[in-house]
Coordinates of C-alpha atoms and ligand atoms in Angstrom, one line a residue:
Chain A
X1 CA 59.3 167.8 145.4
X2 CA 56.7 170.5 144.9
X3 CA 54.3 169.7 142.2
X4 CA 54.4 173.2 140.9
X5 CA 57.6 172.6 139.1
X6 CA 57.3 171.0 135.6
X7 CA 57.2 167.1 135.7
X8 CA 60.1 165.5 134.3
X9 CA 57.8 163.0 132.6
X10 CA 54.1 163.1 132.1
X11 CA 51.9 160.6 130.4
X12 CA 48.2 162.2 129.4
X13 CA 45.3 160.0 128.2
X14 CA 47.4 156.9 127.6
X15 CA 45.0 154.0 125.9
X16 CA 46.3 150.8 124.8
X17 CA 44.5 148.0 123.2
X18 CA 45.7 144.5 122.6
X19 CA 43.2 143.3 119.9
X20 CA 39.8 143.2 121.7
X21 CA 41.6 143.7 125.3
X22 CA 41.6 147.2 126.8
X23 CA 44.7 147.1 128.7
X24 CA 44.8 150.8 129.4
X25 CA 42.3 153.5 129.4
X26 CA 42.9 157.1 129.4
X27 CA 45.7 156.9 132.0
X28 CA 47.6 159.7 133.2
X29 CA 50.9 159.7 135.1
X30 CA 53.7 162.1 136.0
X31 CA 56.9 162.1 137.9
X32 CA 59.3 164.9 139.0
X33 CA 63.2 165.1 139.3
X34 CA 64.2 163.6 142.5
X35 CA 60.8 162.0 143.2
X36 CA 60.0 158.3 143.5
X37 CA 56.5 157.4 142.3
X38 CA 55.1 154.1 143.4
X39 CA 52.7 152.3 140.9
X40 CA 50.4 149.7 142.5
X41 CA 47.7 147.5 141.2
X42 CA 46.4 144.1 140.9
X43 CA 47.8 141.3 138.4
X44 CA 46.6 142.5 135.1
X45 CA 46.0 146.1 136.1
X46 CA 47.9 147.3 133.3
X47 CA 51.1 148.4 134.9
X48 CA 53.6 146.6 133.1
X49 CA 51.9 147.7 129.7
X50 CA 51.9 151.5 130.9
X51 CA 55.6 151.2 131.5
X52 CA 56.3 149.7 128.2
X53 CA 54.5 152.5 126.6
X54 CA 56.6 155.1 128.5
X55 CA 59.7 153.2 127.3
X56 CA 58.7 153.2 123.6
X57 CA 58.3 149.3 123.5
X58 CA 54.7 149.6 122.9
X59 CA 53.2 152.3 120.9
X60 CA 50.0 153.7 122.7
X61 CA 46.5 153.4 120.9
X62 CA 45.8 157.0 122.0
X63 CA 47.3 159.6 124.4
X64 CA 50.6 161.4 124.6
X65 CA 53.8 161.5 126.3
X66 CA 55.7 164.8 127.4
X67 CA 59.4 164.8 128.5
X68 CA 60.5 168.0 130.2
X69 CA 57.4 169.6 129.0
X70 CA 57.9 168.6 125.4
X71 CA 55.8 166.1 123.7
X72 CA 57.7 163.2 122.2
X73 CA 56.6 160.3 120.1
X74 CA 58.5 157.1 120.8
X75 CA 59.0 154.8 118.1
X76 CA 61.4 152.2 119.9
X77 CA 63.3 152.0 123.4
X78 CA 66.3 153.5 121.6
X79 CA 64.1 156.9 121.4
X80 CA 63.5 156.8 125.0
X81 CA 67.0 156.0 126.0
X82 CA 68.0 159.0 123.9
X83 CA 65.9 161.2 126.2
X84 CA 67.5 159.7 129.3
X85 CA 64.7 157.5 130.1
X86 CA 65.7 154.0 131.2
X87 CA 63.6 150.9 131.8
X88 CA 64.3 148.0 134.2
X89 CA 61.8 145.3 132.9
X90 CA 60.1 142.7 135.1
X91 CA 61.7 140.0 133.2
X92 CA 64.9 141.9 133.4
X93 CA 65.7 141.5 129.6
X94 CA 69.4 140.6 130.0
X95 CA 71.1 138.2 127.6
X96 CA 72.3 135.4 129.7
X97 CA 75.0 134.3 127.3
X98 CA 76.8 137.6 127.4
X99 CA 79.0 139.0 130.3
X100 CA 77.8 141.6 132.7
X101 CA 79.6 144.4 130.9
X102 CA 78.3 143.7 127.3
X103 CA 74.8 143.4 128.7
X104 CA 75.2 146.8 130.4
X105 CA 76.3 148.2 127.2
X106 CA 74.3 146.3 124.9
X107 CA 73.1 148.4 121.9
X108 CA 75.3 151.3 123.0
X109 CA 78.7 149.5 123.0
X110 CA 81.8 151.9 122.9
X111 CA 83.8 151.3 119.7
X112 CA 87.3 152.2 118.4
X113 CA 88.4 153.0 115.0
X114 CA 90.7 150.4 113.1
X115 CA 91.2 152.4 109.9
X116 CA 87.6 152.9 108.4
X117 CA 86.1 149.9 110.6
X118 CA 84.7 150.2 113.9
X119 CA 85.4 147.7 116.5
X120 CA 84.2 147.2 119.8
X121 CA 86.2 148.4 122.6
X122 CA 86.3 145.6 125.1
X123 CA 88.9 147.4 127.4
X124 CA 86.6 150.5 127.6
X125 CA 83.5 148.3 128.4
X126 CA 85.4 146.5 131.1
X127 CA 86.8 149.9 132.6
X128 CA 83.3 151.8 132.4
X129 CA 81.6 148.7 133.9
X130 CA 83.9 148.3 136.7
X131 CA 83.9 151.9 137.6
X132 CA 80.0 152.1 137.4
X133 CA 79.4 148.9 139.4
X134 CA 81.9 150.4 142.2
X135 CA 79.9 153.6 142.1
X136 CA 76.7 151.6 142.6
X137 CA 78.6 149.2 145.4
X138 CA 77.5 146.2 143.3
X139 CA 79.9 143.3 143.9
X140 CA 80.4 140.7 141.2
X141 CA 83.5 138.7 140.7
X142 CA 84.2 140.3 137.4
X143 CA 82.5 142.1 134.7
X144 CA 83.4 139.3 132.4
X145 CA 81.1 137.0 134.3
X146 CA 78.2 135.8 132.2
X147 CA 74.9 136.9 133.4
X148 CA 73.4 133.3 133.2
X149 CA 75.9 132.3 136.1
X150 CA 74.6 135.1 138.4
X151 CA 72.1 134.9 141.4
X152 CA 68.6 136.5 141.1
X153 CA 69.7 139.5 143.1
X154 CA 73.0 140.1 141.2
X155 CA 71.1 139.9 138.0
X156 CA 68.5 142.5 139.4
X157 CA 71.5 144.7 140.2
X158 CA 73.1 144.4 136.8
X159 CA 69.6 145.3 135.2
X160 CA 69.6 148.5 137.3
X161 CA 73.1 149.2 136.6
X162 CA 72.3 148.9 133.0
X163 CA 69.5 151.5 133.4
X164 CA 71.7 154.1 135.2
X165 CA 75.0 153.8 133.0
X166 CA 74.1 156.5 130.8
X167 CA 72.9 159.4 133.0
X168 CA 69.5 158.7 133.0
X169 CA 67.0 161.3 134.1
X170 CA 64.1 159.0 134.7
X171 CA 64.3 155.1 135.8
X172 CA 61.4 153.0 135.6
X173 CA 61.6 149.6 137.5
X174 CA 59.0 147.1 137.0
X175 CA 58.8 145.0 140.2
X176 CA 62.5 145.3 141.1
X177 CA 62.1 143.2 144.2
X178 CA 59.8 140.5 143.3
X179 CA 62.2 137.8 142.4
X180 CA 64.6 138.7 145.3
X181 CA 65.5 137.1 148.8
X182 CA 64.8 139.2 151.6
X183 CA 68.5 140.2 152.2
X184 CA 68.8 141.4 148.6
X185 CA 65.7 143.7 148.6
X186 CA 67.5 146.0 150.9
X187 CA 70.4 146.6 148.6
X188 CA 68.0 147.3 145.6
X189 CA 65.9 149.7 147.8
X190 CA 69.2 151.4 148.8
X191 CA 70.0 151.9 145.2
X192 CA 66.8 153.6 144.6
X193 CA 67.3 156.0 147.4
X194 CA 70.8 156.9 145.9
X195 CA 69.3 157.3 142.6
X196 CA 66.8 159.8 144.0
X197 CA 69.5 161.8 145.7
X198 CA 71.2 162.6 142.5
X199 CA 68.1 164.1 141.0
X200 CA 66.8 161.1 139.1
X201 CA 62.9 160.6 138.7
X202 CA 62.2 157.0 139.7
X203 CA 58.9 155.0 138.9
X204 CA 58.6 151.7 141.0
X205 CA 56.1 149.1 140.3
X206 CA 55.7 146.9 143.5
X207 CA 53.3 144.8 145.1
X208 CA 55.2 144.9 148.7
X209 CA 54.0 147.7 150.9
X210 CA 57.5 147.7 152.4
X211 CA 59.0 148.9 149.0
X212 CA 56.6 151.5 148.4
X213 CA 56.7 152.9 151.8
X214 CA 60.4 152.8 152.1
X215 CA 61.5 154.6 148.8
X216 CA 58.5 156.4 147.3
X217 CA 57.4 159.9 147.8
X218 CA 53.8 159.4 146.0
X219 CA 51.9 156.3 145.1
X220 CA 49.3 155.8 142.5
X221 CA 46.8 152.8 141.8
X222 CA 45.9 151.4 138.5
X223 CA 42.7 149.4 138.5
X224 CA 41.4 147.4 135.6
X225 CA 43.4 149.8 133.2
X226 CA 42.3 153.0 134.7
X227 CA 43.7 155.5 137.1
X228 CA 42.0 154.7 140.4
X229 CA 43.6 156.6 143.4
X230 CA 46.7 158.7 143.9
X231 CA 48.2 160.3 147.1
X232 CA 51.6 161.4 148.6
X233 CA 52.8 159.1 150.9
X234 CA 52.4 161.5 153.9
X235 CA 48.6 161.4 153.3
X236 CA 47.9 157.8 152.8
X237 CA 48.4 154.3 154.9
X238 CA 49.2 150.8 154.0
X239 CA 45.8 149.6 154.5
X240 CA 44.3 152.4 152.3
X241 CA 46.8 151.6 149.6
X242 CA 46.1 147.9 149.8
X243 CA 42.4 148.7 149.5
X244 CA 43.1 150.5 146.3
X245 CA 44.7 147.6 144.9
X246 CA 41.6 145.5 145.5
X247 CA 39.4 148.3 144.1
X248 CA 38.2 149.8 147.3
X249 CA 38.4 153.3 148.3
Chain B
X1 CA 83.9 121.2 151.4
X2 CA 87.5 120.8 152.6
X3 CA 90.6 122.6 151.2
X4 CA 91.4 120.1 148.6
X5 CA 88.0 119.9 147.0
X6 CA 87.8 123.7 147.0
X7 CA 91.0 123.6 145.1
X8 CA 89.9 121.1 142.6
X9 CA 86.7 123.0 142.2
X10 CA 88.1 126.4 141.5
X11 CA 90.6 124.7 139.2
X12 CA 87.6 123.2 137.5
X13 CA 85.9 126.6 137.2
X14 CA 89.1 128.0 135.7
X15 CA 89.5 125.2 133.0
X16 CA 85.8 125.3 132.1
X17 CA 86.0 128.3 129.8
X18 CA 89.0 126.9 128.0
X19 CA 87.3 123.4 127.4
X20 CA 84.3 125.3 126.3
X21 CA 86.3 127.4 123.8
X22 CA 88.9 124.8 122.5
X23 CA 87.5 121.2 123.6
X24 CA 86.3 120.8 120.0
X25 CA 89.8 121.4 118.6
X26 CA 91.0 118.7 121.1
X27 CA 88.8 116.3 119.3
X28 CA 89.9 117.5 115.9
X29 CA 93.6 116.8 117.0
X30 CA 92.8 113.5 118.5
X31 CA 90.9 112.4 115.2
X32 CA 93.9 113.5 113.1
X33 CA 96.3 111.4 115.2
X34 CA 94.1 108.4 115.0
X35 CA 94.0 108.7 111.1
X36 CA 97.6 109.3 111.0
X37 CA 98.2 106.0 112.9
X38 CA 95.7 104.1 110.8
X39 CA 97.2 105.5 107.6
X40 CA 100.8 106.6 108.2
X41 CA 101.9 106.9 104.7
X42 CA 98.8 108.5 103.2
X43 CA 96.6 110.5 105.6
X44 CA 99.1 113.5 106.3
X45 CA 100.7 113.6 102.7
X46 CA 100.5 117.0 101.0
X47 CA 98.3 115.7 98.3
X48 CA 95.8 114.3 100.8
X49 CA 95.6 117.2 103.2
X50 CA 95.1 119.5 100.2
X51 CA 92.4 116.9 99.0
X52 CA 90.5 117.3 102.5
X53 CA 90.6 121.1 102.1
X54 CA 89.4 121.0 98.5
X55 CA 86.5 118.6 99.5
X56 CA 85.4 120.8 102.5
X57 CA 85.8 124.1 100.6
X58 CA 82.1 124.9 99.5
X59 CA 80.6 123.0 102.6
X60 CA 82.5 125.2 104.8
X61 CA 80.9 128.3 103.2
X62 CA 77.3 126.7 103.9
X63 CA 78.2 125.8 107.5
X64 CA 79.5 129.2 108.3
X65 CA 76.3 131.0 107.0
X66 CA 74.1 128.4 108.6
X67 CA 76.1 128.8 111.8
X68 CA 75.3 132.7 112.0
X69 CA 71.5 131.8 111.7
X70 CA 71.8 129.2 114.4
X71 CA 73.3 131.8 116.6
X72 CA 70.1 133.9 116.4
X73 CA 68.2 130.5 117.3
X74 CA 67.0 130.3 113.8
X75 CA 67.7 127.7 111.1
X76 CA 68.4 127.9 107.4
X77 CA 67.2 124.7 105.3
X78 CA 67.7 126.4 102.1
X79 CA 71.3 126.9 101.9
X80 CA 71.9 123.8 99.5
X81 CA 69.1 125.0 97.2
X82 CA 70.5 128.6 97.3
X83 CA 73.9 127.2 96.1
X84 CA 72.4 125.1 93.6
X85 CA 70.2 128.0 92.0
X86 CA 73.4 130.3 92.1
X87 CA 75.4 127.9 90.4
X88 CA 72.7 127.4 87.7
X89 CA 72.2 131.1 87.1
X90 CA 76.1 131.2 87.0
X91 CA 76.0 128.4 84.5
X92 CA 73.4 130.3 82.4
X93 CA 75.1 133.5 82.4
X94 CA 78.5 131.9 81.5
X95 CA 76.9 130.1 78.7
X96 CA 75.3 133.3 77.2
X97 CA 79.0 134.4 76.9
X98 CA 79.0 137.0 79.6
X99 CA 82.7 138.2 80.5
X100 CA 84.3 136.3 83.5
X101 CA 84.0 139.1 86.1
X102 CA 80.2 139.3 85.5
X103 CA 79.9 135.4 85.6
X104 CA 81.8 135.6 88.9
X105 CA 79.7 138.1 90.8
X106 CA 76.4 136.6 89.8
X107 CA 76.2 133.7 92.2
X108 CA 77.2 136.2 94.9
X109 CA 74.3 138.4 94.1
X110 CA 72.0 135.6 93.6
X111 CA 72.8 134.0 97.0
X112 CA 72.4 137.2 98.7
X113 CA 69.0 137.8 97.1
X114 CA 68.0 134.4 98.1
X115 CA 69.0 135.0 101.6
X116 CA 67.3 138.5 101.7
X117 CA 64.1 136.9 100.4
X118 CA 64.4 134.2 103.3
X119 CA 65.2 137.0 105.8
X120 CA 62.2 139.4 104.6
X121 CA 59.9 136.3 104.4
X122 CA 60.7 135.4 108.0
X123 CA 60.3 139.0 109.5
X124 CA 57.6 140.5 107.2
X125 CA 55.4 137.7 106.8
X126 CA 56.0 137.0 110.5
X127 CA 56.5 133.1 109.8
X128 CA 56.2 131.3 113.3
X129 CA 59.7 129.8 112.7
X130 CA 62.4 130.3 110.2
X131 CA 62.3 126.4 109.7
X132 CA 58.9 126.9 107.7
X133 CA 60.1 129.7 105.7
X134 CA 63.3 128.1 104.5
X135 CA 61.9 124.7 104.1
X136 CA 59.6 126.3 101.7
X137 CA 62.4 128.1 99.8
X138 CA 64.3 124.8 99.8
X139 CA 61.9 123.7 97.4
X140 CA 61.3 126.9 95.6
X141 CA 65.0 127.7 95.0
X142 CA 66.0 124.3 93.6
X143 CA 62.8 124.2 91.6
X144 CA 63.8 127.7 90.0
X145 CA 67.3 126.3 89.5
X146 CA 65.8 123.5 87.3
X147 CA 63.4 125.8 85.5
X148 CA 66.0 128.2 84.3
X149 CA 68.4 125.3 83.1
X150 CA 65.9 123.0 81.8
X151 CA 67.1 120.3 84.4
X152 CA 70.0 119.4 82.7
X153 CA 73.7 120.0 83.6
X154 CA 75.4 122.9 82.0
X155 CA 79.3 122.5 81.6
X156 CA 82.5 124.3 80.6
X157 CA 83.6 127.5 82.5
X158 CA 86.7 129.6 81.8
X159 CA 89.8 129.3 84.0
X160 CA 89.2 132.8 85.5
X161 CA 85.7 131.5 86.7
X162 CA 87.0 128.4 87.9
X163 CA 90.0 130.0 89.9
X164 CA 88.5 130.2 93.4
X165 CA 87.4 126.5 93.1
X166 CA 90.2 125.0 91.1
X167 CA 93.1 127.5 91.1
X168 CA 96.5 126.6 92.5
X169 CA 99.1 128.7 94.2
X170 CA 102.4 127.4 93.2
X171 CA 105.0 127.0 96.0
X172 CA 108.0 126.0 94.0
X173 CA 109.6 129.3 94.9
X174 CA 109.9 128.0 98.4
X175 CA 111.6 125.1 97.3
X176 CA 108.8 122.8 97.3
X177 CA 107.9 120.3 94.5
X178 CA 105.4 121.2 91.7
X179 CA 102.9 118.7 93.2
X180 CA 103.1 120.7 96.4
X181 CA 100.8 123.6 95.6
X182 CA 98.3 125.5 97.8
X183 CA 94.7 125.4 96.5
X184 CA 93.1 128.8 96.2
X185 CA 90.1 127.5 98.0
X186 CA 92.1 126.8 101.1
X187 CA 93.2 130.5 101.1
X188 CA 89.8 131.6 100.5
X189 CA 88.3 129.6 103.6
X190 CA 91.0 131.1 105.5
X191 CA 90.3 134.8 104.5
X192 CA 86.5 134.2 104.7
X193 CA 86.5 132.7 108.2
X194 CA 88.8 135.5 109.5
X195 CA 86.6 138.0 108.1
X196 CA 83.5 136.4 109.8
X197 CA 85.3 135.8 112.9
X198 CA 86.0 139.5 113.2
X199 CA 82.5 140.4 112.1
X200 CA 80.9 138.2 114.9
X201 CA 83.1 138.9 117.8
X202 CA 84.4 142.6 117.3
X203 CA 81.6 144.2 115.6
X204 CA 78.4 145.7 117.0
X205 CA 76.3 143.9 114.7
X206 CA 77.9 140.6 115.6
X207 CA 77.5 141.1 119.3
X208 CA 73.9 141.8 118.5
X209 CA 73.6 138.7 116.6
X210 CA 74.8 136.7 119.9
X211 CA 72.4 139.0 122.0
X212 CA 69.3 138.2 119.9
X213 CA 70.2 134.5 120.1
X214 CA 70.6 134.7 124.0
X215 CA 67.4 136.8 124.6
X216 CA 65.6 138.6 121.7
X217 CA 63.6 140.6 124.2
X218 CA 66.8 142.0 125.9
X219 CA 68.0 142.9 122.3
X220 CA 64.6 144.6 121.5
X221 CA 64.6 146.4 124.8
X222 CA 68.2 147.6 124.1
X223 CA 66.8 149.5 121.2
X224 CA 68.4 146.9 118.7
X225 CA 66.1 146.4 115.6
X226 CA 65.8 142.6 116.0
X227 CA 64.2 142.3 112.4
X228 CA 66.8 144.2 110.5
X229 CA 69.5 142.1 112.1
X230 CA 67.8 138.9 111.2
X231 CA 67.4 140.2 107.7
X232 CA 71.1 140.9 107.5
X233 CA 72.1 137.5 108.9
X234 CA 70.0 135.5 106.6
X235 CA 71.2 137.7 103.5
X236 CA 74.9 136.9 104.8
X237 CA 74.2 133.2 104.8
X238 CA 72.7 133.3 101.3
X239 CA 75.8 135.3 100.2
X240 CA 78.1 132.6 101.7
X241 CA 76.1 130.1 99.8
X242 CA 76.7 131.9 96.7
X243 CA 80.4 131.9 97.4
X244 CA 80.0 128.0 97.8
X245 CA 78.4 128.0 94.4
X246 CA 81.4 129.9 92.9
X247 CA 83.8 127.5 94.3
X248 CA 81.7 124.4 93.2
X249 CA 81.5 125.7 89.8
X250 CA 85.3 125.8 89.8
X251 CA 85.6 122.4 91.1
X252 CA 83.2 120.6 89.0
X253 CA 83.3 122.7 86.0
X254 CA 79.5 122.5 85.6
X255 CA 76.2 123.4 87.0
X256 CA 74.1 120.3 87.7
X257 CA 70.6 119.6 89.1
X258 CA 71.8 117.8 92.2
X259 CA 74.3 120.2 93.4
X260 CA 74.3 120.7 97.1
X261 CA 71.6 118.2 97.6
X262 CA 71.0 117.6 101.4
X263 CA 74.0 119.6 101.9
X264 CA 72.1 121.8 104.4
X265 CA 72.1 118.8 106.7
X266 CA 75.8 118.5 106.5
X267 CA 76.1 122.1 107.3
X268 CA 73.9 121.9 110.5
X269 CA 75.9 118.8 111.5
X270 CA 79.2 120.8 111.3
X271 CA 77.6 123.3 113.4
X272 CA 76.4 121.2 115.9
X273 CA 79.6 119.0 116.1
X274 CA 81.3 122.4 116.5
X275 CA 79.4 123.2 119.6
X276 CA 76.6 125.7 118.3
X277 CA 73.4 125.3 120.4
X278 CA 70.1 125.2 118.6
X279 CA 68.9 127.4 121.5
X280 CA 70.8 130.3 119.9
X281 CA 73.6 132.6 121.4
X282 CA 76.2 129.9 121.8
X283 CA 79.0 128.6 119.5
X284 CA 82.2 130.0 117.9
X285 CA 83.5 130.4 114.3
X286 CA 86.6 128.3 115.3
X287 CA 83.9 125.5 116.3
X288 CA 82.2 125.5 113.1
X289 CA 85.6 125.3 111.3
X290 CA 86.6 122.5 113.4
X291 CA 83.2 120.9 112.9
X292 CA 83.5 121.1 109.1
X293 CA 87.2 119.6 109.4
X294 CA 85.9 116.7 111.6
X295 CA 83.2 115.8 109.0
X296 CA 85.7 116.3 106.2
X297 CA 88.4 114.1 107.8
X298 CA 86.1 111.4 108.8
X299 CA 84.8 111.0 105.1
X300 CA 88.2 111.4 103.8
X301 CA 89.8 108.8 106.2
X302 CA 87.0 106.3 105.8
X303 CA 87.5 106.7 102.0
X304 CA 91.1 106.0 102.2
X305 CA 90.2 102.9 104.3
X306 CA 87.8 101.9 101.7
X307 CA 84.8 101.9 104.2
X308 CA 81.6 101.8 102.6
X309 CA 79.5 105.1 102.5
X310 CA 76.8 103.5 104.4
X311 CA 79.3 103.3 107.4
X312 CA 80.3 106.6 106.8
X313 CA 76.6 107.9 107.2
X314 CA 76.2 105.7 110.6
X315 CA 79.4 107.1 111.9
X316 CA 78.9 110.8 111.1
X317 CA 75.4 110.3 112.6
X318 CA 76.9 108.9 115.7
X319 CA 79.6 111.7 116.0
X320 CA 76.6 114.2 116.0
X321 CA 75.0 112.4 118.9
X322 CA 78.2 112.0 120.7
X323 CA 79.5 115.5 120.3
X324 CA 76.1 116.8 121.8
X325 CA 76.3 114.4 124.6
X326 CA 79.7 115.4 125.4
X327 CA 78.4 119.0 125.5
X328 CA 75.6 117.9 127.9
X329 CA 78.1 116.3 130.1
X330 CA 80.3 119.3 130.0
X331 CA 77.6 121.5 131.0
X332 CA 76.6 119.3 134.0
X333 CA 80.2 119.6 135.2
X334 CA 80.2 123.4 134.5
X335 CA 77.1 124.2 136.5
X336 CA 77.9 124.6 140.3
X337 CA 75.5 122.5 142.4
Ligands
ADP1 N1 51.5 141.7 124.7 C1 50.3 141.7 125.1 N2 49.3 141.1 124.3 C2 48.0 140.9 124.6 N3 47.6 141.2 125.8 C3 48.4 141.7 126.9 C4 49.9 141.8 126.3 N4 50.4 142.6 127.4 C5 49.6 142.6 128.4 N5 48.2 142.2 128.1 C6 47.0 142.1 128.8 O1 46.9 143.4 129.2 C7 46.4 143.4 130.7 C8 47.6 144.1 131.7 O2 48.6 143.4 131.6 P1 50.0 143.9 132.3 O3 50.2 145.4 132.1 O4 51.1 142.9 132.2 O5 49.5 143.9 133.9 P2 50.2 144.1 135.4 O6 51.7 144.3 134.9 O7 49.6 145.2 135.9 O8 50.1 142.8 135.9 C9 46.4 142.0 130.8 O9 44.9 141.8 130.7 C10 47.1 141.3 129.9 O10 46.7 140.0 129.5
MG2 MG1 53.7 143.3 135.4

């Protein structure tokens, strides 16, 4: 993707304090349509915090967000979802006691009208879930299976399915492969690649250089809550990126 | 694993969800059978069955309210006090000579406001656990109830006010005898439970209540306003306690200082026996109903057999422990190893 087109999502000068802790200071980030941005950094560098600011879960102490060139103020994850910005949290944020389908549609359940009251449309949830899982080639026994009965890889797949069920324009994934067995990693990376092909902008946080160098087009490093380095994948190497994580240029 | 084992295992997996859903009803049926065998003439008589329903009428309202709160992984210790305060307000308003339709809605509004107070306290004051807020209001509401009534009983309500708790639906047109009436409170229980079953299982808000209990972070990340839902849940719990007060007013024809004393513990016990989990996100309306019935039948049956109330306490306590232990075993079986 050329960097002359407008970025889909841009964050400028993001600062975030937690009490006396400065988690982020004056951080910039942008991602274009169909592009995958890798974000790396040591534990505590501020990666998750930055993503939670982008998704509206945290309000930044300073800085601004632009979506398709327009400044947006996010009050809650609902606001970012309405813009087409979806997030796969590091802890997945799934309700284990609910079935797969109800997790995918949690907060945005289809309803049907019965007179003047609105009831959940379970048939529609099931139908849409099956169609969506098929499209992503995700295999589960049934959309009615509870999430707590799934393997780590299946849960990750459900979380990704959730983030793509509503025509997302930007999908942010926080360590999507960290908790997975090797053979499950490939499937997740395939999913990311197919998302890119449909023009979705993807941000992937990962510690695994394999992930970054398989799916990303550009990589940026955070170090102690600040922008440290950034390069397109063709202009850097694994060793250099690993150096950035440790604070060496 | 050979083929036979596999078949058994798959049968097992198919049965599990049904056991999880209806196992508690099985326990209820067994108890009814046992009581019937022990007291063949009395237990299943029209008079005794309606008695059981009259006795559980107000408890079933408190249990349903507490159940919703427990689904969110919270707790409400104040339901007994909310009921008592609502009852006292009803009594004072009735004595002041207000028309019956005003008297009837005052406990509902009072209960709702008490619940709202709990909900706002838990969310706005950011109490570390609902236990603390509702432990506080357990004292506050009962104290307030005694302050407004001067700590003495207030008796004597009109028939309209007593209708829900004391009214009878005559069934003689069905060819039954005059003594074979339907208590209005039984119909009320059925209506309220059906409404809340629909609410919890078929509305968005109901689904979100379960989601919050399963994983509040997931709910928040899904854009659900968790605090708003919690305020709704505690308010509804208070409202149900207010209905309990109205029923109790009908049954006893008086407001009295000890109304609902320790009934929050009965309500919690009914939920736990009925399969609700203290960790939240689990349990069904049908289960709570079964839990309330089991406690009611146990008390009734033991009374019929002249068993002392001390033994009743021991038995109810044992059933709580047993019911939860069966649940633990069931879970062990349910998780594939
Ligand atoms: N909710 C929070 N409250 C207080 N401090 C936090 C919170 N979330 C993150 N932090 C702090 O902010 C810093 C960045 O954390 P995080 O964004 O989780 O890092 P990363 O995801 O890069 O490992 C850390 O010092 C962490 O302790
Ligand atoms: Mg992190």
